[in-house]
Amino acid sequence: MRCSCRNCGVYMVQSEDSHLGCVCPECGERCTACLGTNSVMSRESIESLKKDPALAAMLMSRILENERDDEE
């Protein structure tokens, strides 16, 4: 992901080190907004996804599509 710095507006690039996020080459500001790290789901929300038929159908479709691609 790439975004502009909240501090100085310079184009930021994704960090290449162990700290996830973007880093500004001008002022050194770091940002994780573009990673969606403030969108943590609770255990209960994740557990409820197992019962979602639309999600199950989508995942199964992707699995079958990947198997077909592997066969070709």
PDB file of C-alpha atoms in Angstrom:
ATOM      1  CA  MET A   1       0.000   0.000   0.000  1.00  0.00           C
ATOM      2  CA  ARG A   2       1.035   3.556  -0.561  1.00  0.00           C
ATOM      3  CA  CYS A   3      -0.461   6.726   0.855  1.00  0.00           C
ATOM      4  CA  SER A   4       0.416  10.324   1.602  1.00  0.00           C
ATOM      5  CA  CYS A   5       2.003  11.368   4.881  1.00  0.00           C
ATOM      6  CA  ARG A   6      -0.387  12.827   7.468  1.00  0.00           C
ATOM      7  CA  ASN A   7       2.442  15.043   8.694  1.00  0.00           C
ATOM      8  CA  CYS A   8       3.964  16.579   5.545  1.00  0.00           C
ATOM      9  CA  GLY A   9       1.953  15.183   2.594  1.00  0.00           C
ATOM     10  CA  VAL A  10       4.865  13.383   0.901  1.00  0.00           C
ATOM     11  CA  TYR A  11       4.141  10.097  -0.907  1.00  0.00           C
ATOM     12  CA  MET A  12       4.850   7.248   1.528  1.00  0.00           C
ATOM     13  CA  VAL A  13       5.882   3.679   0.707  1.00  0.00           C
ATOM     14  CA  GLN A  14       5.428   0.434   2.598  1.00  0.00           C
ATOM     15  CA  SER A  15       8.068  -0.248   5.211  1.00  0.00           C
ATOM     16  CA  GLU A  16      10.587  -2.977   4.406  1.00  0.00           C
ATOM     17  CA  ASP A  17      11.340  -3.810   8.054  1.00  0.00           C
ATOM     18  CA  SER A  18       9.520  -5.717  10.810  1.00  0.00           C
ATOM     19  CA  HIS A  19       7.282  -2.712  11.643  1.00  0.00           C
ATOM     20  CA  LEU A  20       4.195  -2.989   9.402  1.00  0.00           C
ATOM     21  CA  GLY A  21       2.869   0.067   7.651  1.00  0.00           C
ATOM     22  CA  CYS A  22       4.119   2.959   5.557  1.00  0.00           C
ATOM     23  CA  VAL A  23       7.038   5.257   6.282  1.00  0.00           C
ATOM     24  CA  CYS A  24       7.558   8.785   4.985  1.00  0.00           C
ATOM     25  CA  PRO A  25      10.930   9.241   3.286  1.00  0.00           C
ATOM     26  CA  GLU A  26      10.867  12.969   4.127  1.00  0.00           C
ATOM     27  CA  CYS A  27       9.995  13.185   7.839  1.00  0.00           C
ATOM     28  CA  GLY A  28      10.052   9.534   8.983  1.00  0.00           C
ATOM     29  CA  GLU A  29       6.367   9.497  10.020  1.00  0.00           C
ATOM     30  CA  ARG A  30       4.926   5.974  10.197  1.00  0.00           C
ATOM     31  CA  CYS A  31       1.333   5.046   9.425  1.00  0.00           C
ATOM     32  CA  THR A  32      -0.778   1.869   9.536  1.00  0.00           C
ATOM     33  CA  ALA A  33      -4.087   3.399   8.421  1.00  0.00           C
ATOM     34  CA  CYS A  34      -3.967   1.826   4.953  1.00  0.00           C
ATOM     35  CA  LEU A  35      -3.482  -1.637   6.474  1.00  0.00           C
ATOM     36  CA  GLY A  36      -6.807  -1.567   8.308  1.00  0.00           C
ATOM     37  CA  THR A  37      -5.133  -2.458  11.596  1.00  0.00           C
ATOM     38  CA  ASN A  38      -7.861  -0.700  13.566  1.00  0.00           C
ATOM     39  CA  SER A  39     -10.438  -3.196  12.293  1.00  0.00           C
ATOM     40  CA  VAL A  40      -9.827  -6.113  14.630  1.00  0.00           C
ATOM     41  CA  MET A  41     -12.675  -8.634  14.829  1.00  0.00           C
ATOM     42  CA  SER A  42     -13.759 -10.283  18.062  1.00  0.00           C
ATOM     43  CA  ARG A  43     -13.527 -14.062  18.477  1.00  0.00           C
ATOM     44  CA  GLU A  44     -17.307 -14.252  18.399  1.00  0.00           C
ATOM     45  CA  SER A  45     -17.462 -12.406  15.071  1.00  0.00           C
ATOM     46  CA  ILE A  46     -14.893 -14.733  13.541  1.00  0.00           C
ATOM     47  CA  GLU A  47     -16.711 -17.783  14.935  1.00  0.00           C
ATOM     48  CA  SER A  48     -19.988 -16.588  13.372  1.00  0.00           C
ATOM     49  CA  LEU A  49     -18.352 -16.542   9.913  1.00  0.00           C
ATOM     50  CA  LYS A  50     -18.306 -20.351   9.957  1.00  0.00           C
ATOM     51  CA  LYS A  51     -22.102 -20.305   9.815  1.00  0.00           C
ATOM     52  CA  ASP A  52     -22.339 -17.860   6.887  1.00  0.00           C
ATOM     53  CA  PRO A  53     -23.539 -19.818   3.798  1.00  0.00           C
ATOM     54  CA  ALA A  54     -22.523 -17.039   1.379  1.00  0.00           C
ATOM     55  CA  LEU A  55     -18.960 -17.048   2.687  1.00  0.00           C
ATOM     56  CA  ALA A  56     -18.794 -20.836   2.538  1.00  0.00           C
ATOM     57  CA  ALA A  57     -20.011 -20.813  -1.088  1.00  0.00           C
ATOM     58  CA  MET A  58     -17.476 -18.155  -2.055  1.00  0.00           C
ATOM     59  CA  LEU A  59     -14.580 -20.029  -0.424  1.00  0.00           C
ATOM     60  CA  MET A  60     -15.623 -23.324  -1.992  1.00  0.00           C
ATOM     61  CA  SER A  61     -15.841 -21.665  -5.398  1.00  0.00           C
ATOM     62  CA  ARG A  62     -12.304 -20.298  -5.031  1.00  0.00           C
ATOM     63  CA  ILE A  63     -10.958 -23.679  -3.945  1.00  0.00           C
ATOM     64  CA  LEU A  64     -12.530 -25.417  -6.939  1.00  0.00           C
ATOM     65  CA  GLU A  65     -11.294 -22.671  -9.283  1.00  0.00           C
ATOM     66  CA  ASN A  66      -7.736 -23.065  -7.961  1.00  0.00           C
ATOM     67  CA  GLU A  67      -7.919 -26.840  -8.424  1.00  0.00           C
ATOM     68  CA  ARG A  68      -9.023 -26.354 -12.047  1.00  0.00           C
ATOM     69  CA  ASP A  69      -6.150 -23.945 -12.651  1.00  0.00           C
ATOM     70  CA  ASP A  70      -3.691 -26.448 -11.178  1.00  0.00           C
ATOM     71  CA  GLU A  71      -4.983 -29.181 -13.481  1.00  0.00           C
ATOM     72  CA  GLU A  72      -4.439 -27.042 -16.594  1.00  0.00           C
TER      73      GLU A  72
END
